[in-house]
Coordinates of C-alpha atoms and ligand atoms in Angstrom, one line a residue:
M18 CA 0.0 0.0 0.0
T19 CA 1.3 3.5 -0.9
D20 CA 1.9 6.0 1.9
R21 CA 0.3 8.9 0.1
R22 CA -3.4 9.5 0.2
V23 CA -5.2 8.4 -3.0
A24 CA -8.2 10.1 -4.6
L25 CA -10.4 9.0 -7.6
V26 CA -12.3 11.8 -9.4
T27 CA -14.8 10.7 -12.0
G28 CA -15.2 12.8 -15.1
A29 CA -11.9 14.5 -14.4
N30 CA -10.7 15.0 -18.0
Q31 CA -12.2 18.5 -18.1
G32 CA -14.2 21.2 -16.3
I33 CA -14.7 21.1 -12.5
G34 CA -13.4 17.5 -12.2
L35 CA -10.1 18.4 -13.7
Q36 CA -9.8 21.4 -11.4
I37 CA -10.6 19.2 -8.4
A38 CA -7.8 16.8 -9.5
K39 CA -5.4 19.7 -9.7
D40 CA -6.3 21.0 -6.3
L41 CA -6.1 17.5 -4.6
V42 CA -2.6 16.9 -6.1
A43 CA -1.6 20.4 -4.9
N44 CA -2.7 19.2 -1.4
G45 CA -0.4 16.2 -1.6
L46 CA -2.7 13.5 -2.8
T47 CA -2.1 11.0 -5.7
V48 CA -5.1 11.5 -8.0
L49 CA -6.7 9.0 -10.4
V50 CA -8.1 11.1 -13.2
G51 CA -11.3 9.2 -14.3
S52 CA -12.1 9.6 -18.0
R53 CA -14.4 7.7 -20.2
N54 CA -12.0 8.4 -23.1
L55 CA -8.5 7.2 -22.0
E56 CA -6.6 9.5 -24.3
R57 CA -8.4 12.6 -22.9
G58 CA -7.7 11.3 -19.4
V59 CA -4.0 10.8 -20.2
A60 CA -3.8 14.4 -21.6
A61 CA -5.6 15.7 -18.5
A62 CA -3.4 13.8 -16.1
S63 CA -0.2 15.1 -17.8
E64 CA -1.6 18.6 -17.4
V65 CA -2.1 18.0 -13.6
G66 CA 1.4 16.6 -13.1
V67 CA 3.3 13.4 -12.1
D68 CA 1.0 12.6 -9.1
A69 CA -2.0 12.2 -11.4
H70 CA -2.7 9.1 -13.3
A71 CA -5.4 8.5 -16.0
I72 CA -7.9 5.8 -15.5
R73 CA -10.5 4.7 -18.0
L74 CA -13.8 4.9 -16.2
D75 CA -17.2 5.2 -17.9
V76 CA -19.7 5.3 -15.1
T77 CA -22.4 3.7 -17.3
D78 CA -20.1 0.8 -18.2
P79 CA -20.0 -1.9 -15.5
A80 CA -16.9 -3.6 -17.0
S81 CA -14.9 -0.3 -16.9
I82 CA -16.0 0.3 -13.3
T83 CA -14.9 -3.2 -12.2
A84 CA -11.6 -2.9 -14.1
A85 CA -11.0 0.5 -12.4
A86 CA -11.7 -0.8 -8.9
E87 CA -9.4 -3.8 -9.5
R88 CA -6.6 -1.5 -10.8
M89 CA -7.0 0.8 -7.8
K90 CA -6.7 -2.1 -5.4
R91 CA -3.8 -3.7 -7.2
E92 CA -1.7 -0.5 -7.8
F93 CA -2.5 1.6 -4.8
G94 CA -4.2 -0.6 -2.2
R95 CA -6.2 2.3 -0.8
L96 CA -8.8 4.9 -1.7
D97 CA -9.0 7.9 0.7
V98 CA -11.2 10.2 -1.4
L99 CA -13.9 9.3 -4.0
V100 CA -15.2 12.3 -5.8
Q101 CA -18.3 11.4 -7.9
N102 CA -18.2 14.3 -10.3
A103 CA -19.1 12.8 -13.7
A104 CA -22.5 14.0 -15.0
I105 CA -24.3 15.1 -18.2
M106 CA -27.2 17.5 -18.8
T107 CA -28.2 15.9 -22.1
T108 CA -27.0 13.3 -24.6
R109 CA -27.0 16.0 -27.3
P110 CA -23.8 17.8 -28.4
H111 CA -25.0 21.1 -26.9
P112 CA -27.7 21.6 -24.2
G113 CA -28.8 25.0 -25.8
S114 CA -29.2 28.1 -23.6
V115 CA -30.4 27.6 -20.0
V116 CA -33.8 29.0 -21.0
E117 CA -34.1 26.7 -24.1
Y118 CA -33.0 23.7 -22.1
A119 CA -35.6 24.4 -19.4
R120 CA -38.3 24.8 -22.0
A121 CA -37.4 21.5 -23.8
T122 CA -37.2 19.4 -20.6
R123 CA -40.5 20.3 -19.0
A124 CA -42.3 17.3 -17.5
S125 CA -44.9 17.4 -20.3
V126 CA -42.4 17.1 -23.2
V127 CA -39.2 15.6 -21.8
S128 CA -38.0 12.6 -23.7
L129 CA -38.1 9.5 -21.6
D130 CA -35.2 8.0 -23.4
E131 CA -33.2 11.1 -22.8
M132 CA -34.2 11.0 -19.1
R133 CA -33.1 7.4 -18.8
A134 CA -29.7 8.2 -20.3
V135 CA -29.1 11.2 -18.1
W136 CA -30.2 9.3 -14.9
E137 CA -28.0 6.4 -16.0
T138 CA -25.0 8.6 -15.7
N139 CA -25.9 11.0 -12.9
V140 CA -27.7 8.6 -10.6
F141 CA -27.2 4.9 -11.4
G142 CA -23.6 5.5 -12.5
V143 CA -22.9 7.1 -9.1
L144 CA -24.4 4.1 -7.3
A145 CA -22.5 1.6 -9.4
V146 CA -19.2 3.4 -8.7
Y147 CA -20.0 3.5 -5.0
Q148 CA -20.7 -0.2 -4.9
A149 CA -17.5 -1.1 -6.7
M150 CA -15.2 1.2 -4.7
L151 CA -16.7 0.6 -1.3
P152 CA -14.5 -2.4 -0.3
L153 CA -11.4 -0.2 -0.9
L154 CA -12.9 2.8 0.9
R155 CA -13.7 0.5 3.8
A156 CA -10.1 -0.8 3.9
T157 CA -8.8 2.8 4.1
P158 CA -9.1 4.5 7.5
G159 CA -10.7 8.0 7.3
A160 CA -12.0 7.6 3.8
R161 CA -14.6 9.9 2.4
I162 CA -17.0 10.3 -0.5
V163 CA -17.9 13.7 -2.1
N164 CA -20.9 13.7 -4.5
V165 CA -20.9 16.7 -6.9
S166 CA -24.5 17.7 -6.9
S167 CA -26.2 21.0 -7.7
G168 CA -28.4 23.5 -6.0
A169 CA -30.7 22.9 -9.0
G170 CA -31.6 19.6 -7.3
S171 CA -32.9 21.3 -4.2
L172 CA -36.7 20.5 -3.7
T173 CA -36.9 23.2 -1.1
I174 CA -35.5 25.9 -3.5
A175 CA -37.7 24.6 -6.3
S176 CA -40.8 24.9 -4.0
D177 CA -40.2 28.5 -3.1
P178 CA -42.3 30.7 -5.4
S179 CA -40.1 33.7 -4.6
L180 CA -37.1 32.2 -6.3
P181 CA -36.8 32.8 -10.1
Y182 CA -34.6 29.7 -10.8
R183 CA -37.4 27.4 -9.7
S184 CA -38.8 27.6 -13.3
H185 CA -35.7 25.6 -14.4
F186 CA -36.5 22.6 -12.3
S187 CA -37.1 19.7 -14.6
P188 CA -37.3 15.9 -14.4
L189 CA -34.1 15.6 -16.5
Y190 CA -31.0 17.1 -15.0
A191 CA -32.3 18.9 -11.9
A192 CA -34.3 15.9 -10.6
S193 CA -31.3 13.6 -11.3
K194 CA -29.4 15.8 -8.8
T195 CA -32.4 15.5 -6.4
A196 CA -32.0 11.7 -6.7
L197 CA -28.2 12.0 -6.2
N198 CA -29.0 13.9 -3.0
A199 CA -31.2 11.1 -1.9
L200 CA -28.4 8.6 -2.7
T201 CA -26.0 10.8 -0.6
V202 CA -28.3 10.5 2.4
A203 CA -28.7 6.8 1.9
M204 CA -24.9 6.3 1.7
A205 CA -24.3 8.5 4.7
I206 CA -26.8 6.5 6.8
E207 CA -25.3 3.2 5.6
L208 CA -21.8 4.2 6.5
E209 CA -22.4 6.1 9.8
G210 CA -20.4 4.3 12.4
E211 CA -17.8 3.1 9.9
G212 CA -15.9 6.4 9.8
I213 CA -16.6 7.1 6.1
S214 CA -18.2 10.5 5.5
V215 CA -20.5 11.1 2.5
N216 CA -21.4 14.6 1.5
A217 CA -23.0 16.4 -1.4
V218 CA -21.6 19.7 -2.7
S219 CA -22.9 22.3 -5.1
P220 CA -20.2 24.0 -7.3
G221 CA -22.5 26.9 -8.2
F222 CA -23.1 28.1 -11.8
T223 CA -19.6 27.5 -13.3
R224 CA -18.3 28.2 -16.8
T225 CA -17.8 24.8 -18.3
A226 CA -18.8 22.8 -21.4
M227 CA -21.8 21.5 -19.6
N228 CA -23.6 24.8 -19.8
G229 CA -22.0 26.0 -23.0
Y230 CA -19.7 28.3 -20.8
E231 CA -22.7 30.4 -19.7
G232 CA -21.8 29.9 -16.1
V233 CA -20.5 32.8 -14.0
E234 CA -18.0 31.1 -11.6
T235 CA -14.5 30.0 -12.6
V236 CA -13.6 26.3 -12.4
E237 CA -11.4 27.2 -9.4
Q238 CA -14.5 28.5 -7.6
G239 CA -16.6 25.6 -8.8
A240 CA -14.1 23.1 -7.5
A241 CA -13.5 24.8 -4.1
E242 CA -16.3 23.2 -2.0
A243 CA -15.6 19.6 -3.3
V244 CA -11.9 20.1 -2.4
R245 CA -12.7 21.6 1.0
V246 CA -15.0 18.7 1.9
A247 CA -12.6 16.1 0.5
L248 CA -9.8 17.4 2.8
L249 CA -11.8 17.7 6.0
D250 CA -10.2 16.0 9.0
P251 CA -11.4 12.4 9.7
G252 CA -14.6 12.3 11.8
G253 CA -16.0 15.4 10.1
P254 CA -19.6 16.0 9.1
S255 CA -21.5 13.5 7.0
G256 CA -24.8 13.6 5.2
G257 CA -24.5 17.3 4.3
F258 CA -25.2 19.4 1.2
T259 CA -23.0 22.6 1.0
H260 CA -21.8 25.4 -1.3
A261 CA -18.5 27.3 -0.9
T262 CA -20.1 30.6 0.0
F263 CA -23.8 29.9 0.7
G264 CA -23.0 27.2 3.3
T265 CA -25.6 24.6 3.8
I266 CA -28.1 24.1 1.0
P267 CA -31.6 22.9 1.8
W268 CA -32.4 19.4 0.4
Ligands
NDP29 P1 -18.3 19.1 -17.9 O1 -19.3 18.7 -19.0 O2 -17.2 20.0 -18.2 O3 -17.6 17.8 -17.3 C1 -18.4 16.6 -17.1 C2 -17.4 15.5 -17.0 O4 -18.2 14.3 -16.8 C3 -16.6 15.3 -18.3 O5 -15.3 14.9 -18.0 C4 -17.4 14.1 -18.9 O6 -16.6 13.4 -19.8 C5 -17.7 13.3 -17.7 N1 -18.7 12.3 -18.0 C6 -19.9 12.4 -18.6 N2 -20.5 11.2 -18.7 C7 -19.6 10.3 -18.2 C8 -19.6 8.9 -18.1 N3 -20.6 8.1 -18.5 N4 -18.6 8.3 -17.5 C9 -17.5 9.0 -17.0 N5 -17.4 10.4 -17.2 C10 -18.5 11.0 -17.8 O7 -19.2 19.7 -16.7 P2 -18.8 20.3 -15.3 O8 -17.4 20.3 -15.0 O9 -19.6 21.6 -15.2 O10 -19.6 19.3 -14.3 C11 -18.9 18.6 -13.2 C12 -20.0 18.4 -12.2 O11 -20.4 19.6 -11.6 C13 -21.2 17.6 -12.6 O12 -21.6 16.7 -11.7 C14 -22.2 18.7 -12.8 O13 -23.5 18.2 -12.7 C15 -21.9 19.6 -11.6 N6 -22.4 20.9 -11.6 C16 -21.9 21.8 -12.6 C17 -22.4 23.1 -12.6 C18 -22.0 24.1 -13.6 O14 -22.5 25.2 -13.6 N7 -21.0 23.8 -14.5 C19 -23.4 23.6 -11.6 C20 -23.8 22.6 -10.6 C21 -23.3 21.3 -10.7 P3 -16.5 13.7 -21.4 O15 -15.5 14.8 -21.5 O16 -16.0 12.4 -22.0 O17 -17.9 14.2 -21.9

């Protein structure tokens, strides 16, 4: 087993995940840069530095998840931090503007096939990676899981008529993050007493490919809360949902 702490970040070949990988390496961790395209993962890992290693991981592909878990165990023998960051808003090349996306994904018109595909990545993929990595997390004292969620998934916010963003709440992406929040609570309950914390974080509206670079935060700002929670001392809070500047977000 290596002496350095080891992190796995899913969907780390670009955007917020790549920045999380950079920040964790800067804090002394060895980071596995998860990427569904290995070449893009290798390019991202070389951008991060010598303590980053690409790993092929498509969260919708059970064989790639199993292979990644086996490689982690064989090569590193530990997993201190699992950051579940990979997600999609749509299977289309571009989501369109925020307003167009909200209009096209209303409950009355959303494509069920599209919804299944998005939830396969954002919800079932997270659960599949959790199940595969849990033995290694359990074998690593003080391990923790960070699920990268979104304030868009907050049912409390979506239910407040005074908040303008509630009109963007849709069954496709936003509700997939609501389901991710539910998974976070279920995982935290399962692991309480085992010393493994599980928390959800919201990056805030960040300039990345996911939203056609319409976001307002930098990737450094978007990564900050995931990195902070990933580096909390052992025995820290579990079952939370937080943002870097807003603090606790209501479920
Ligand atoms: P990006 O689209 O830039 O990055 C998403 C990453 O997920 C990419 O690396 C992508 O890989 C990867 N990914 C997608 N599908 C899979 C899959 N099946 N298996 C493995 N990896 C996959 O978006 P962001 O950086 O913005 O998103 C990161 C996280 O932050 C997501 O969970 C998102 O929901 C969340 N978030 C983002 C916000 C924002 O404003 N940007 C706001 C709130 C939350 P590939 O390059 O191959 O497509």
